[in-house]
Amino acid sequence: MSRALAALTACLLATTVVAATPATLSTELPSTWQLNEMFADPAAWEAERQAIAAALPGLAKLKGTLGQSPAALRKVLDTESDLRRRLAKLGSYAGLLADEDMRTTENQARRQLARNLSNDLQETAAFIDVEVIALGKTKLASFLKREPALAKYRYPLENTLRLAPHTLSQREEALLAAASKPLDAAQTTYGTLANADIPWPSVQIRGKDVLLDQAGYVAHRDDQDPAVRKLVFETFWSVFKTYERTFGSTYVGNLQATVFNAKARQHASSLNAALAPFNTPESVYRTLVAEANAGLPTLHRYFKLSKRVLGVPTLQYSDMYVPLAKPPRSYTLTEGAQLMLDALQPMGSDYLADLSRAVQSPWTHATVQRGKRSGAYMNGSVYDLHPYVLMSFNGSYDSVSTYAHEWGHGMHTILANRAQPYPTARYSLLVAEIPSTAHELLLADHAIRLAKTREEKIFALSQAIDQLRGTFFRQTMFAEFELATHEAIERGEALTGEKLSQLYLNLLRRYHGHDAGVMEIDARYGREWAYIPHFYNDFYVFQYATSISAAAYFTEGIGRGDTAVRTQFVKMLEAGGSNDPYLIVKAAGLDLATPAPYRALIKRMDGLLDQLEAVLNSPV
């Protein structure tokens, strides 16, 4: 190594805090899960399904009794809670089994039966919120005081009362519930068009015909040849022009349904309606957007360095996904898990003990196999057992990062379930993505420390920086698009596919520095909005950006050995859903409604860019 690079490495190692010694994973980890701990076999599952169905009339008979006494309230809530707990286990078994191999029709049918039963429970329990609201604040406070066993329901009950102005009569609630299917039709149509009905074109890449459907686009958009990347981008996004009007119709239909629901429930706006269930202040959303825009010079600095590394005359949008260096190696599942445990040493011995046990247990399905559901997730719904993680581990660093991400969720579930009773164990997305991205950030820092060669440094640093780009800036750009489109419908403006493309193009060019000559954005790429399915889950993606900002704050303190920050972080996870998620994070020392967390993330990105520049400026 050059002296400059060696000095940088020494500096990074000097700041490393070794807080615990993780377990050494000397044996091959299990790569499939064991679902028979939930139900011995499908016959046992079916017996439980029928038992839950048979219990629903018992809950229905309690309608009208909730306000009679504290004991009556407790009976209703205990009955519903027990049914939901059993149903969560029933649905998890069906869903996990179905996702192992989506070609098995019996498993898919079992999942549908579980969903049907869930809908039945939802309908049966619809009277509870209405009767809780009828109790009123004073009477509910009296019941809580007189019956200590109701304490575990305090937050859900008080949250129900808070939402009373937006809760309709039983008849009106039933009407809105019945309208949900036609109101969701736009999303269904979008999914069918985007994933099934478009006749995708083929292109020649190095003498081979390649189908450029969505999978083909993802597989080839990072090709090392700039000409190939440009061909892939121009061909793929040109297809969206053909269907621009139809995609516009489906998305506007979704917007109109969202605005209708917000008005029906007497919310000030669709954004207010989306944030109200968890009492998240609108200032969180708007401050995030404002601070991301203020931080665009840092993003543009990254693009300028990317242009330098890639050696292209003009940075194109089609250069976005090209890695700046080759990955140094591949990993087995056991090696990836060990790398994660090593990276998480600053989390302390108790945390590592739980995580080590989790990865050495048959709780992860990581095997690559035909018919398996794509993507990755953590299912933490089985309160009485443990989390389950699904992913397809392919040996790449990205796969290791995904593994760490999902087990961040898994640790959240383990800690929350241990500390909270069932009614307050489930946590919201605003908090959920903090531990998962914290795992990724600690892993990235560790990978940077481990890198020895110039190429390894460039790879590790660029991976860490690009994670911030994709999770903070890109998701905030999506959030800004969502806010603009919803507000346009609320103002009564007419939106078309063409107008949506122009709106998105303006954002794309601003975020990527088109007018400043940082990156060239072809007009056809403005149709990318039609490619993003998250836009049909209104005001959802902003929480990825807030979460990585919070994660950057916590991991900075944890990484330097601040045990107080680590303690607050763990307490935040243990809080589960026992309070408003915004207040849970605030109690841990971070106010997401202020600029501080977003500026801290941008500062982290600038620091990583400083390191990358130092490596690039060092002699080869």
Coordinates of C-alpha atoms in Angstrom, one line a residue, residues 187 189-196 198 200 211-222 232-233 235-251 317 320-321 374 469 474-475 477-478 481-482 497 500-501 504-505 508 524-537 541:
Q187 CA -53.1 -0.9 -8.1
T189 CA -54.4 -3.1 -12.9
Y190 CA -51.0 -1.5 -12.6
G191 CA -49.5 -4.8 -11.4
T192 CA -51.0 -6.8 -14.2
L193 CA -49.8 -4.3 -16.9
A194 CA -46.3 -3.8 -15.5
N195 CA -45.6 -7.5 -14.7
A196 CA -47.6 -9.5 -17.2
I198 CA -46.3 -5.6 -21.7
W200 CA -41.0 -6.5 -23.8
L211 CA -35.2 -10.0 -23.3
L212 CA -35.5 -6.6 -21.7
D213 CA -38.3 -7.2 -19.3
Q214 CA -38.0 -5.9 -15.7
A215 CA -35.7 -8.8 -14.8
G216 CA -33.6 -8.4 -17.9
Y217 CA -33.3 -4.6 -17.2
V218 CA -32.0 -5.2 -13.7
A219 CA -29.6 -7.9 -14.9
H220 CA -28.0 -5.8 -17.5
R221 CA -28.2 -2.2 -16.4
D222 CA -24.8 -2.4 -14.7
V232 CA -30.5 -1.2 -22.2
F233 CA -31.7 2.1 -20.7
T235 CA -34.7 0.4 -25.0
F236 CA -36.3 -0.3 -21.7
W237 CA -37.6 3.2 -20.9
S238 CA -38.8 3.7 -24.5
V239 CA -41.3 0.9 -23.8
F240 CA -42.9 3.0 -21.1
K241 CA -43.7 5.8 -23.6
T242 CA -46.1 3.4 -25.3
Y243 CA -48.0 2.8 -22.1
E244 CA -47.5 6.3 -20.6
R245 CA -51.2 7.2 -20.8
T246 CA -52.4 3.9 -19.3
F247 CA -49.8 4.1 -16.4
G248 CA -51.0 7.7 -15.9
S249 CA -54.6 6.5 -15.6
T250 CA -53.8 3.8 -13.1
Y251 CA -51.7 6.1 -10.9
Y317 CA -28.1 8.2 -15.9
M320 CA -25.9 4.9 -12.1
Y321 CA -25.7 1.2 -11.3
S374 CA -37.8 -13.4 -4.8
R469 CA -27.5 7.7 -2.2
R474 CA -33.5 8.4 -4.0
Q475 CA -36.2 7.6 -1.5
M477 CA -36.9 12.1 -4.3
F478 CA -39.7 9.5 -4.5
F481 CA -42.8 13.1 -6.1
E482 CA -45.6 11.5 -4.1
G497 CA -49.1 10.2 -17.8
L500 CA -46.4 12.9 -14.4
S501 CA -43.4 12.1 -16.5
Y504 CA -40.7 13.3 -12.3
L505 CA -38.1 14.4 -14.9
L508 CA -34.7 13.6 -11.5
R524 CA -37.2 9.5 -21.7
Y525 CA -36.0 8.6 -18.2
G526 CA -38.8 10.8 -16.8
R527 CA -41.1 7.8 -17.2
E528 CA -39.3 6.0 -14.4
W529 CA -42.2 6.9 -12.0
A530 CA -44.2 4.2 -13.8
Y531 CA -41.7 1.6 -12.8
I532 CA -42.0 2.2 -9.0
P533 CA -44.6 0.0 -7.4
H534 CA -44.1 1.7 -4.0
F535 CA -46.0 4.7 -5.3
Y536 CA -49.2 2.6 -4.9
N537 CA -48.4 2.3 -1.2
V541 CA -40.9 5.2 1.2

